[in-house]
Amino acid sequence: MTKLETTSWIFLALAISSEKAPTNFAEISQIADGINHSIPTQNELQESITWLIQNNLVLKKSKKFSLTETGKIIYLEAQNETRILIKMWKAIEIQLTKMKSVV
């Protein structure tokens, strides 16, 4: 999997797991497994979330994560296109390619 695919996957998992409240690595990992039938490595989680924070898509408070307003817009746009997780993942991937510092 490319870094872009991994980061998009982690973004989607984080977005879903933080819909009601900030989330942690374990919850993100669990949702990611449900999306891709694969558990992300600690390195995949850390690299992806670091990039997402640096690009103002995710906030970190203590050991919990949530979407920024920009992150919420990307997630809502993906939801508006489709409710099929794999297609949402692809829509997010396309949005991330438009970012200044592409993964």
PDB file of N, CA and C in Angstrom:
ATOM      1  N   MET A   1       0.853  -1.168   0.000  1.00  0.00           N
ATOM      2  CA  MET A   1       0.000   0.000   0.000  1.00  0.00           C
ATOM      3  C   MET A   1       0.908   1.243   0.000  1.00  0.00           C
ATOM      4  N   THR A   2       0.518   2.264  -0.764  1.00  0.00           N
ATOM      5  CA  THR A   2       1.299   3.499  -0.804  1.00  0.00           C
ATOM      6  C   THR A   2       1.056   4.315   0.474  1.00  0.00           C
ATOM      7  N   LYS A   3       1.927   5.297   0.716  1.00  0.00           N
ATOM      8  CA  LYS A   3       1.733   6.163   1.882  1.00  0.00           C
ATOM      9  C   LYS A   3       0.413   6.920   1.780  1.00  0.00           C
ATOM     10  N   LEU A   4       0.062   7.348   0.566  1.00  0.00           N
ATOM     11  CA  LEU A   4      -1.193   8.056   0.357  1.00  0.00           C
ATOM     12  C   LEU A   4      -2.385   7.161   0.708  1.00  0.00           C
ATOM     13  N   GLU A   5      -2.361   5.923   0.258  1.00  0.00           N
ATOM     14  CA  GLU A   5      -3.446   4.989   0.576  1.00  0.00           C
ATOM     15  C   GLU A   5      -3.524   4.741   2.086  1.00  0.00           C
ATOM     16  N   THR A   6      -2.364   4.567   2.706  1.00  0.00           N
ATOM     17  CA  THR A   6      -2.329   4.315   4.150  1.00  0.00           C
ATOM     18  C   THR A   6      -2.863   5.514   4.924  1.00  0.00           C
ATOM     19  N   THR A   7      -2.418   6.708   4.560  1.00  0.00           N
ATOM     20  CA  THR A   7      -2.859   7.909   5.262  1.00  0.00           C
ATOM     21  C   THR A   7      -4.353   8.129   5.074  1.00  0.00           C
ATOM     22  N   SER A   8      -4.856   7.877   3.884  1.00  0.00           N
ATOM     23  CA  SER A   8      -6.296   8.012   3.622  1.00  0.00           C
ATOM     24  C   SER A   8      -7.088   7.006   4.443  1.00  0.00           C
ATOM     25  N   TRP A   9      -6.587   5.801   4.540  1.00  0.00           N
ATOM     26  CA  TRP A   9      -7.214   4.734   5.328  1.00  0.00           C
ATOM     27  C   TRP A   9      -7.274   5.123   6.810  1.00  0.00           C
ATOM     28  N   ILE A  10      -6.152   5.615   7.326  1.00  0.00           N
ATOM     29  CA  ILE A  10      -6.103   6.016   8.728  1.00  0.00           C
ATOM     30  C   ILE A  10      -6.998   7.232   8.971  1.00  0.00           C
ATOM     31  N   PHE A  11      -7.017   8.167   8.026  1.00  0.00           N
ATOM     32  CA  PHE A  11      -7.898   9.331   8.153  1.00  0.00           C
ATOM     33  C   PHE A  11      -9.357   8.883   8.259  1.00  0.00           C
ATOM     34  N   LEU A  12      -9.777   7.982   7.385  1.00  0.00           N
ATOM     35  CA  LEU A  12     -11.160   7.504   7.412  1.00  0.00           C
ATOM     36  C   LEU A  12     -11.460   6.796   8.731  1.00  0.00           C
ATOM     37  N   ALA A  13     -10.559   5.956   9.185  1.00  0.00           N
ATOM     38  CA  ALA A  13     -10.766   5.252  10.453  1.00  0.00           C
ATOM     39  C   ALA A  13     -10.853   6.235  11.615  1.00  0.00           C
ATOM     40  N   LEU A  14      -9.997   7.235  11.618  1.00  0.00           N
ATOM     41  CA  LEU A  14     -10.018   8.246  12.660  1.00  0.00           C
ATOM     42  C   LEU A  14     -11.317   9.043  12.600  1.00  0.00           C
ATOM     43  N   ALA A  15     -11.729   9.402  11.406  1.00  0.00           N
ATOM     44  CA  ALA A  15     -12.968  10.176  11.245  1.00  0.00           C
ATOM     45  C   ALA A  15     -14.170   9.398  11.791  1.00  0.00           C
ATOM     46  N   ILE A  16     -14.257   8.139  11.452  1.00  0.00           N
ATOM     47  CA  ILE A  16     -15.384   7.315  11.912  1.00  0.00           C
ATOM     48  C   ILE A  16     -15.327   7.134  13.428  1.00  0.00           C
ATOM     49  N   SER A  17     -14.148   6.812  13.940  1.00  0.00           N
ATOM     50  CA  SER A  17     -14.041   6.522  15.375  1.00  0.00           C
ATOM     51  C   SER A  17     -14.168   7.769  16.247  1.00  0.00           C
ATOM     52  N   SER A  18     -14.026   8.955  15.660  1.00  0.00           N
ATOM     53  CA  SER A  18     -14.132  10.183  16.458  1.00  0.00           C
ATOM     54  C   SER A  18     -15.428  10.948  16.190  1.00  0.00           C
ATOM     55  N   GLU A  19     -16.408  10.312  15.567  1.00  0.00           N
ATOM     56  CA  GLU A  19     -17.660  11.012  15.260  1.00  0.00           C
ATOM     57  C   GLU A  19     -18.346  11.565  16.502  1.00  0.00           C
ATOM     58  N   LYS A  20     -18.328  10.831  17.601  1.00  0.00           N
ATOM     59  CA  LYS A  20     -19.042  11.265  18.807  1.00  0.00           C
ATOM     60  C   LYS A  20     -18.125  11.861  19.864  1.00  0.00           C
ATOM     61  N   ALA A  21     -16.864  11.456  19.850  1.00  0.00           N
ATOM     62  CA  ALA A  21     -15.907  11.947  20.850  1.00  0.00           C
ATOM     63  C   ALA A  21     -14.496  11.682  20.338  1.00  0.00           C
ATOM     64  N   PRO A  22     -13.511  12.443  20.834  1.00  0.00           N
ATOM     65  CA  PRO A  22     -12.126  12.171  20.422  1.00  0.00           C
ATOM     66  C   PRO A  22     -11.769  10.701  20.630  1.00  0.00           C
ATOM     67  N   THR A  23     -10.872  10.216  19.806  1.00  0.00           N
ATOM     68  CA  THR A  23     -10.559   8.790  19.761  1.00  0.00           C
ATOM     69  C   THR A  23      -9.088   8.538  20.082  1.00  0.00           C
ATOM     70  N   ASN A  24      -8.740   7.269  20.291  1.00  0.00           N
ATOM     71  CA  ASN A  24      -7.345   6.913  20.584  1.00  0.00           C
ATOM     72  C   ASN A  24      -6.831   5.899  19.553  1.00  0.00           C
ATOM     73  N   PHE A  25      -5.551   5.556  19.670  1.00  0.00           N
ATOM     74  CA  PHE A  25      -4.939   4.628  18.718  1.00  0.00           C
ATOM     75  C   PHE A  25      -5.685   3.295  18.629  1.00  0.00           C
ATOM     76  N   ALA A  26      -6.102   2.755  19.760  1.00  0.00           N
ATOM     77  CA  ALA A  26      -6.771   1.450  19.760  1.00  0.00           C
ATOM     78  C   ALA A  26      -8.087   1.504  18.977  1.00  0.00           C
ATOM     79  N   GLU A  27      -8.868   2.561  19.187  1.00  0.00           N
ATOM     80  CA  GLU A  27     -10.141   2.688  18.470  1.00  0.00           C
ATOM     81  C   GLU A  27      -9.918   2.913  16.974  1.00  0.00           C
ATOM     82  N   ILE A  28      -8.926   3.729  16.638  1.00  0.00           N
ATOM     83  CA  ILE A  28      -8.603   3.960  15.225  1.00  0.00           C
ATOM     84  C   ILE A  28      -8.195   2.649  14.572  1.00  0.00           C
ATOM     85  N   SER A  29      -7.345   1.900  15.249  1.00  0.00           N
ATOM     86  CA  SER A  29      -6.868   0.619  14.725  1.00  0.00           C
ATOM     87  C   SER A  29      -8.019  -0.360  14.509  1.00  0.00           C
ATOM     88  N   GLN A  30      -8.950  -0.398  15.440  1.00  0.00           N
ATOM     89  CA  GLN A  30     -10.098  -1.306  15.336  1.00  0.00           C
ATOM     90  C   GLN A  30     -10.964  -0.953  14.126  1.00  0.00           C
ATOM     91  N   ILE A  31     -11.243   0.328  13.922  1.00  0.00           N
ATOM     92  CA  ILE A  31     -12.045   0.749  12.770  1.00  0.00           C
ATOM     93  C   ILE A  31     -11.279   0.503  11.477  1.00  0.00           C
ATOM     94  N   ALA A  32      -9.974   0.773  11.492  1.00  0.00           N
ATOM     95  CA  ALA A  32      -9.149   0.540  10.302  1.00  0.00           C
ATOM     96  C   ALA A  32      -9.202  -0.932   9.890  1.00  0.00           C
ATOM     97  N   ASP A  33      -9.163  -1.822  10.868  1.00  0.00           N
ATOM     98  CA  ASP A  33      -9.266  -3.262  10.590  1.00  0.00           C
ATOM     99  C   ASP A  33     -10.612  -3.582   9.945  1.00  0.00           C
ATOM    100  N   GLY A  34     -11.664  -2.946  10.407  1.00  0.00           N
ATOM    101  CA  GLY A  34     -12.981  -3.165   9.821  1.00  0.00           C
ATOM    102  C   GLY A  34     -13.087  -2.667   8.392  1.00  0.00           C
ATOM    103  N   ILE A  35     -12.373  -1.601   8.075  1.00  0.00           N
ATOM    104  CA  ILE A  35     -12.405  -1.046   6.722  1.00  0.00           C
ATOM    105  C   ILE A  35     -11.607  -1.911   5.752  1.00  0.00           C
ATOM    106  N   ASN A  36     -10.409  -2.290   6.161  1.00  0.00           N
ATOM    107  CA  ASN A  36      -9.445  -2.909   5.253  1.00  0.00           C
ATOM    108  C   ASN A  36      -9.115  -4.360   5.595  1.00  0.00           C
ATOM    109  N   HIS A  37      -9.711  -4.901   6.628  1.00  0.00           N
ATOM    110  CA  HIS A  37      -9.417  -6.266   7.090  1.00  0.00           C
ATOM    111  C   HIS A  37      -7.923  -6.448   7.323  1.00  0.00           C
ATOM    112  N   SER A  38      -7.334  -5.397   7.889  1.00  0.00           N
ATOM    113  CA  SER A  38      -5.915  -5.390   8.210  1.00  0.00           C
ATOM    114  C   SER A  38      -5.714  -4.428   9.367  1.00  0.00           C
ATOM    115  N   ILE A  39      -4.898  -4.819  10.320  1.00  0.00           N
ATOM    116  CA  ILE A  39      -4.610  -3.949  11.455  1.00  0.00           C
ATOM    117  C   ILE A  39      -3.393  -3.102  11.104  1.00  0.00           C
ATOM    118  N   PRO A  40      -3.517  -1.771  11.198  1.00  0.00           N
ATOM    119  CA  PRO A  40      -2.361  -0.928  10.875  1.00  0.00           C
ATOM    120  C   PRO A  40      -1.245  -1.120  11.896  1.00  0.00           C
ATOM    121  N   THR A  41      -0.020  -1.007  11.423  1.00  0.00           N
ATOM    122  CA  THR A  41       1.120  -1.085  12.329  1.00  0.00           C
ATOM    123  C   THR A  41       1.214   0.210  13.129  1.00  0.00           C
ATOM    124  N   GLN A  42       1.958   0.165  14.203  1.00  0.00           N
ATOM    125  CA  GLN A  42       2.175   1.372  15.007  1.00  0.00           C
ATOM    126  C   GLN A  42       2.833   2.451  14.144  1.00  0.00           C
ATOM    127  N   ASN A  43       3.764   2.050  13.288  1.00  0.00           N
ATOM    128  CA  ASN A  43       4.443   2.992  12.405  1.00  0.00           C
ATOM    129  C   ASN A  43       3.470   3.636  11.410  1.00  0.00           C
ATOM    130  N   GLU A  44       2.572   2.830  10.832  1.00  0.00           N
ATOM    131  CA  GLU A  44       1.569   3.373   9.899  1.00  0.00           C
ATOM    132  C   GLU A  44       0.666   4.388  10.597  1.00  0.00           C
ATOM    133  N   LEU A  45       0.247   4.053  11.809  1.00  0.00           N
ATOM    134  CA  LEU A  45      -0.597   4.974  12.572  1.00  0.00           C
ATOM    135  C   LEU A  45       0.145   6.273  12.881  1.00  0.00           C
ATOM    136  N   GLN A  46       1.354   6.151  13.392  1.00  0.00           N
ATOM    137  CA  GLN A  46       2.110   7.341  13.788  1.00  0.00           C
ATOM    138  C   GLN A  46       2.452   8.230  12.596  1.00  0.00           C
ATOM    139  N   GLU A  47       2.938   7.645  11.507  1.00  0.00           N
ATOM    140  CA  GLU A  47       3.295   8.437  10.327  1.00  0.00           C
ATOM    141  C   GLU A  47       2.071   9.130   9.736  1.00  0.00           C
ATOM    142  N   SER A  48       0.978   8.394   9.617  1.00  0.00           N
ATOM    143  CA  SER A  48      -0.235   8.954   9.026  1.00  0.00           C
ATOM    144  C   SER A  48      -0.807  10.072   9.890  1.00  0.00           C
ATOM    145  N   ILE A  49      -0.918   9.823  11.172  1.00  0.00           N
ATOM    146  CA  ILE A  49      -1.503  10.832  12.064  1.00  0.00           C
ATOM    147  C   ILE A  49      -0.596  12.053  12.156  1.00  0.00           C
ATOM    148  N   THR A  50       0.706  11.850  12.174  1.00  0.00           N
ATOM    149  CA  THR A  50       1.627  12.991  12.176  1.00  0.00           C
ATOM    150  C   THR A  50       1.410  13.851  10.942  1.00  0.00           C
ATOM    151  N   TRP A  51       1.298  13.225   9.772  1.00  0.00           N
ATOM    152  CA  TRP A  51       1.061  13.978   8.537  1.00  0.00           C
ATOM    153  C   TRP A  51      -0.283  14.699   8.592  1.00  0.00           C
ATOM    154  N   LEU A  52      -1.296  14.029   9.089  1.00  0.00           N
ATOM    155  CA  LEU A  52      -2.633  14.626   9.176  1.00  0.00           C
ATOM    156  C   LEU A  52      -2.648  15.822  10.134  1.00  0.00           C
ATOM    157  N   ILE A  53      -1.912  15.732  11.223  1.00  0.00           N
ATOM    158  CA  ILE A  53      -1.810  16.859  12.162  1.00  0.00           C
ATOM    159  C   ILE A  53      -1.057  18.010  11.506  1.00  0.00           C
ATOM    160  N   GLN A  54       0.064  17.700  10.860  1.00  0.00           N
ATOM    161  CA  GLN A  54       0.873  18.736  10.210  1.00  0.00           C
ATOM    162  C   GLN A  54       0.109  19.459   9.100  1.00  0.00           C
ATOM    163  N   ASN A  55      -0.873  18.793   8.516  1.00  0.00           N
ATOM    164  CA  ASN A  55      -1.651  19.381   7.431  1.00  0.00           C
ATOM    165  C   ASN A  55      -3.018  19.867   7.889  1.00  0.00           C
ATOM    166  N   ASN A  56      -3.154  20.070   9.197  1.00  0.00           N
ATOM    167  CA  ASN A  56      -4.341  20.681   9.788  1.00  0.00           C
ATOM    168  C   ASN A  56      -5.645  19.921   9.503  1.00  0.00           C
ATOM    169  N   LEU A  57      -5.546  18.603   9.497  1.00  0.00           N
ATOM    170  CA  LEU A  57      -6.740  17.786   9.304  1.00  0.00           C
ATOM    171  C   LEU A  57      -7.167  17.092  10.591  1.00  0.00           C
ATOM    172  N   VAL A  58      -6.222  16.959  11.518  1.00  0.00           N
ATOM    173  CA  VAL A  58      -6.465  16.255  12.776  1.00  0.00           C
ATOM    174  C   VAL A  58      -5.869  17.063  13.931  1.00  0.00           C
ATOM    175  N   LEU A  59      -6.577  17.052  15.051  1.00  0.00           N
ATOM    176  CA  LEU A  59      -6.102  17.666  16.294  1.00  0.00           C
ATOM    177  C   LEU A  59      -5.736  16.569  17.282  1.00  0.00           C
ATOM    178  N   LYS A  60      -4.699  16.825  18.060  1.00  0.00           N
ATOM    179  CA  LYS A  60      -4.325  15.901  19.130  1.00  0.00           C
ATOM    180  C   LYS A  60      -4.424  16.635  20.454  1.00  0.00           C
ATOM    181  N   LYS A  61      -5.151  16.035  21.386  1.00  0.00           N
ATOM    182  CA  LYS A  61      -5.242  16.571  22.734  1.00  0.00           C
ATOM    183  C   LYS A  61      -5.027  15.408  23.680  1.00  0.00           C
ATOM    184  N   SER A  62      -3.961  15.491  24.440  1.00  0.00           N
ATOM    185  CA  SER A  62      -3.527  14.398  25.293  1.00  0.00           C
ATOM    186  C   SER A  62      -3.224  13.202  24.386  1.00  0.00           C
ATOM    187  N   LYS A  63      -3.881  12.096  24.578  1.00  0.00           N
ATOM    188  CA  LYS A  63      -3.662  10.929  23.713  1.00  0.00           C
ATOM    189  C   LYS A  63      -4.889  10.646  22.856  1.00  0.00           C
ATOM    190  N   LYS A  64      -5.686  11.674  22.614  1.00  0.00           N
ATOM    191  CA  LYS A  64      -6.922  11.539  21.830  1.00  0.00           C
ATOM    192  C   LYS A  64      -6.844  12.402  20.578  1.00  0.00           C
ATOM    193  N   PHE A  65      -7.565  11.972  19.549  1.00  0.00           N
ATOM    194  CA  PHE A  65      -7.532  12.635  18.253  1.00  0.00           C
ATOM    195  C   PHE A  65      -8.942  12.930  17.764  1.00  0.00           C
ATOM    196  N   SER A  66      -9.064  14.034  17.035  1.00  0.00           N
ATOM    197  CA  SER A  66     -10.330  14.395  16.412  1.00  0.00           C
ATOM    198  C   SER A  66     -10.030  15.173  15.132  1.00  0.00           C
ATOM    199  N   LEU A  67     -11.042  15.325  14.298  1.00  0.00           N
ATOM    200  CA  LEU A  67     -10.880  16.067  13.051  1.00  0.00           C
ATOM    201  C   LEU A  67     -10.930  17.571  13.301  1.00  0.00           C
ATOM    202  N   THR A  68     -10.151  18.306  12.529  1.00  0.00           N
ATOM    203  CA  THR A  68     -10.277  19.762  12.515  1.00  0.00           C
ATOM    204  C   THR A  68     -11.476  20.100  11.638  1.00  0.00           C
ATOM    205  N   GLU A  69     -11.794  21.371  11.532  1.00  0.00           N
ATOM    206  CA  GLU A  69     -12.890  21.781  10.645  1.00  0.00           C
ATOM    207  C   GLU A  69     -12.579  21.381   9.199  1.00  0.00           C
ATOM    208  N   THR A  70     -11.332  21.543   8.781  1.00  0.00           N
ATOM    209  CA  THR A  70     -10.938  21.145   7.423  1.00  0.00           C
ATOM    210  C   THR A  70     -11.085  19.641   7.244  1.00  0.00           C
ATOM    211  N   GLY A  71     -10.660  18.882   8.245  1.00  0.00           N
ATOM    212  CA  GLY A  71     -10.808  17.431   8.195  1.00  0.00           C
ATOM    213  C   GLY A  71     -12.262  17.009   8.111  1.00  0.00           C
ATOM    214  N   LYS A  72     -13.124  17.697   8.861  1.00  0.00           N
ATOM    215  CA  LYS A  72     -14.556  17.392   8.827  1.00  0.00           C
ATOM    216  C   LYS A  72     -15.143  17.639   7.439  1.00  0.00           C
ATOM    217  N   ILE A  73     -14.693  18.688   6.781  1.00  0.00           N
ATOM    218  CA  ILE A  73     -15.184  18.983   5.428  1.00  0.00           C
ATOM    219  C   ILE A  73     -14.807  17.862   4.472  1.00  0.00           C
ATOM    220  N   ILE A  74     -13.572  17.403   4.537  1.00  0.00           N
ATOM    221  CA  ILE A  74     -13.135  16.305   3.659  1.00  0.00           C
ATOM    222  C   ILE A  74     -13.953  15.051   3.937  1.00  0.00           C
ATOM    223  N   TYR A  75     -14.169  14.743   5.205  1.00  0.00           N
ATOM    224  CA  TYR A  75     -14.951  13.568   5.577  1.00  0.00           C
ATOM    225  C   TYR A  75     -16.401  13.693   5.101  1.00  0.00           C
ATOM    226  N   LEU A  76     -17.009  14.847   5.300  1.00  0.00           N
ATOM    227  CA  LEU A  76     -18.397  15.050   4.859  1.00  0.00           C
ATOM    228  C   LEU A  76     -18.524  14.972   3.342  1.00  0.00           C
ATOM    229  N   GLU A  77     -17.544  15.500   2.622  1.00  0.00           N
ATOM    230  CA  GLU A  77     -17.580  15.409   1.162  1.00  0.00           C
ATOM    231  C   GLU A  77     -17.523  13.949   0.714  1.00  0.00           C
ATOM    232  N   ALA A  78     -16.691  13.163   1.371  1.00  0.00           N
ATOM    233  CA  ALA A  78     -16.609  11.732   1.047  1.00  0.00           C
ATOM    234  C   ALA A  78     -17.928  11.034   1.356  1.00  0.00           C
ATOM    235  N   GLN A  79     -18.550  11.378   2.475  1.00  0.00           N
ATOM    236  CA  GLN A  79     -19.847  10.793   2.849  1.00  0.00           C
ATOM    237  C   GLN A  79     -20.939  11.191   1.862  1.00  0.00           C
ATOM    238  N   ASN A  80     -20.885  12.418   1.375  1.00  0.00           N
ATOM    239  CA  ASN A  80     -21.896  12.878   0.424  1.00  0.00           C
ATOM    240  C   ASN A  80     -21.797  12.160  -0.913  1.00  0.00           C
ATOM    241  N   GLU A  81     -20.587  11.710  -1.270  1.00  0.00           N
ATOM    242  CA  GLU A  81     -20.403  10.971  -2.520  1.00  0.00           C
ATOM    243  C   GLU A  81     -20.961   9.557  -2.416  1.00  0.00           C
ATOM    244  N   THR A  82     -20.737   8.915  -1.268  1.00  0.00           N
ATOM    245  CA  THR A  82     -21.109   7.514  -1.112  1.00  0.00           C
ATOM    246  C   THR A  82     -21.086   7.131   0.358  1.00  0.00           C
ATOM    247  N   ARG A  83     -21.750   6.054   0.700  1.00  0.00           N
ATOM    248  CA  ARG A  83     -21.676   5.504   2.055  1.00  0.00           C
ATOM    249  C   ARG A  83     -20.921   4.164   2.045  1.00  0.00           C
ATOM    250  N   ILE A  84     -20.373   3.800   0.890  1.00  0.00           N
ATOM    251  CA  ILE A  84     -19.591   2.566   0.777  1.00  0.00           C
ATOM    252  C   ILE A  84     -18.163   2.896   1.225  1.00  0.00           C
ATOM    253  N   LEU A  85     -17.694   2.208   2.265  1.00  0.00           N
ATOM    254  CA  LEU A  85     -16.413   2.552   2.884  1.00  0.00           C
ATOM    255  C   LEU A  85     -15.238   2.579   1.912  1.00  0.00           C
ATOM    256  N   ILE A  86     -15.136   1.605   1.038  1.00  0.00           N
ATOM    257  CA  ILE A  86     -14.012   1.564   0.099  1.00  0.00           C
ATOM    258  C   ILE A  86     -14.057   2.767  -0.837  1.00  0.00           C
ATOM    259  N   LYS A  87     -15.242   3.162  -1.241  1.00  0.00           N
ATOM    260  CA  LYS A  87     -15.377   4.330  -2.117  1.00  0.00           C
ATOM    261  C   LYS A  87     -15.114   5.619  -1.351  1.00  0.00           C
ATOM    262  N   MET A  88     -15.507   5.661  -0.085  1.00  0.00           N
ATOM    263  CA  MET A  88     -15.186   6.827   0.745  1.00  0.00           C
ATOM    264  C   MET A  88     -13.674   6.956   0.897  1.00  0.00           C
ATOM    265  N   TRP A  89     -13.020   5.834   1.114  1.00  0.00           N
ATOM    266  CA  TRP A  89     -11.562   5.803   1.248  1.00  0.00           C
ATOM    267  C   TRP A  89     -10.927   6.396  -0.003  1.00  0.00           C
ATOM    268  N   LYS A  90     -11.385   5.997  -1.175  1.00  0.00           N
ATOM    269  CA  LYS A  90     -10.848   6.507  -2.436  1.00  0.00           C
ATOM    270  C   LYS A  90     -11.125   8.004  -2.588  1.00  0.00           C
ATOM    271  N   ALA A  91     -12.320   8.454  -2.208  1.00  0.00           N
ATOM    272  CA  ALA A  91     -12.657   9.872  -2.287  1.00  0.00           C
ATOM    273  C   ALA A  91     -11.742  10.702  -1.380  1.00  0.00           C
ATOM    274  N   ILE A  92     -11.442  10.175  -0.207  1.00  0.00           N
ATOM    275  CA  ILE A  92     -10.524  10.864   0.710  1.00  0.00           C
ATOM    276  C   ILE A  92      -9.126  10.894   0.118  1.00  0.00           C
ATOM    277  N   GLU A  93      -8.717   9.798  -0.473  1.00  0.00           N
ATOM    278  CA  GLU A  93      -7.405   9.736  -1.121  1.00  0.00           C
ATOM    279  C   GLU A  93      -7.280  10.827  -2.187  1.00  0.00           C
ATOM    280  N   ILE A  94      -8.318  11.005  -2.972  1.00  0.00           N
ATOM    281  CA  ILE A  94      -8.318  12.042  -4.016  1.00  0.00           C
ATOM    282  C   ILE A  94      -8.205  13.423  -3.376  1.00  0.00           C
ATOM    283  N   GLN A  95      -8.932  13.660  -2.286  1.00  0.00           N
ATOM    284  CA  GLN A  95      -8.861  14.948  -1.596  1.00  0.00           C
ATOM    285  C   GLN A  95      -7.462  15.209  -1.033  1.00  0.00           C
ATOM    286  N   LEU A  96      -6.836  14.177  -0.486  1.00  0.00           N
ATOM    287  CA  LEU A  96      -5.498  14.351   0.085  1.00  0.00           C
ATOM    288  C   LEU A  96      -4.455  14.653  -0.985  1.00  0.00           C
ATOM    289  N   THR A  97      -4.666  14.171  -2.204  1.00  0.00           N
ATOM    290  CA  THR A  97      -3.716  14.473  -3.274  1.00  0.00           C
ATOM    291  C   THR A  97      -3.747  15.953  -3.625  1.00  0.00           C
ATOM    292  N   LYS A  98      -4.815  16.640  -3.277  1.00  0.00           N
ATOM    293  CA  LYS A  98      -4.939  18.068  -3.567  1.00  0.00           C
ATOM    294  C   LYS A  98      -4.258  18.941  -2.522  1.00  0.00           C
ATOM    295  N   MET A  99      -3.793  18.324  -1.440  1.00  0.00           N
ATOM    296  CA  MET A  99      -3.130  19.070  -0.368  1.00  0.00           C
ATOM    297  C   MET A  99      -1.769  19.556  -0.860  1.00  0.00           C
ATOM    298  N   LYS A 100      -1.287  20.636  -0.258  1.00  0.00           N
ATOM    299  CA  LYS A 100       0.008  21.216  -0.642  1.00  0.00           C
ATOM    300  C   LYS A 100       1.148  20.220  -0.522  1.00  0.00           C
ATOM    301  N   SER A 101       1.278  19.608   0.634  1.00  0.00           N
ATOM    302  CA  SER A 101       2.363  18.646   0.831  1.00  0.00           C
ATOM    303  C   SER A 101       1.791  17.239   0.733  1.00  0.00           C
ATOM    304  N   VAL A 102       1.724  16.750  -0.473  1.00  0.00           N
ATOM    305  CA  VAL A 102       1.132  15.431  -0.716  1.00  0.00           C
ATOM    306  C   VAL A 102       1.930  14.370   0.036  1.00  0.00           C
ATOM    307  N   VAL A 103       1.230  13.393   0.550  1.00  0.00           N
ATOM    308  CA  VAL A 103       1.817  12.306   1.315  1.00  0.00           C
ATOM    309  C   VAL A 103       2.911  11.643   0.504  1.00  0.00           C
TER     310      VAL A 103
END
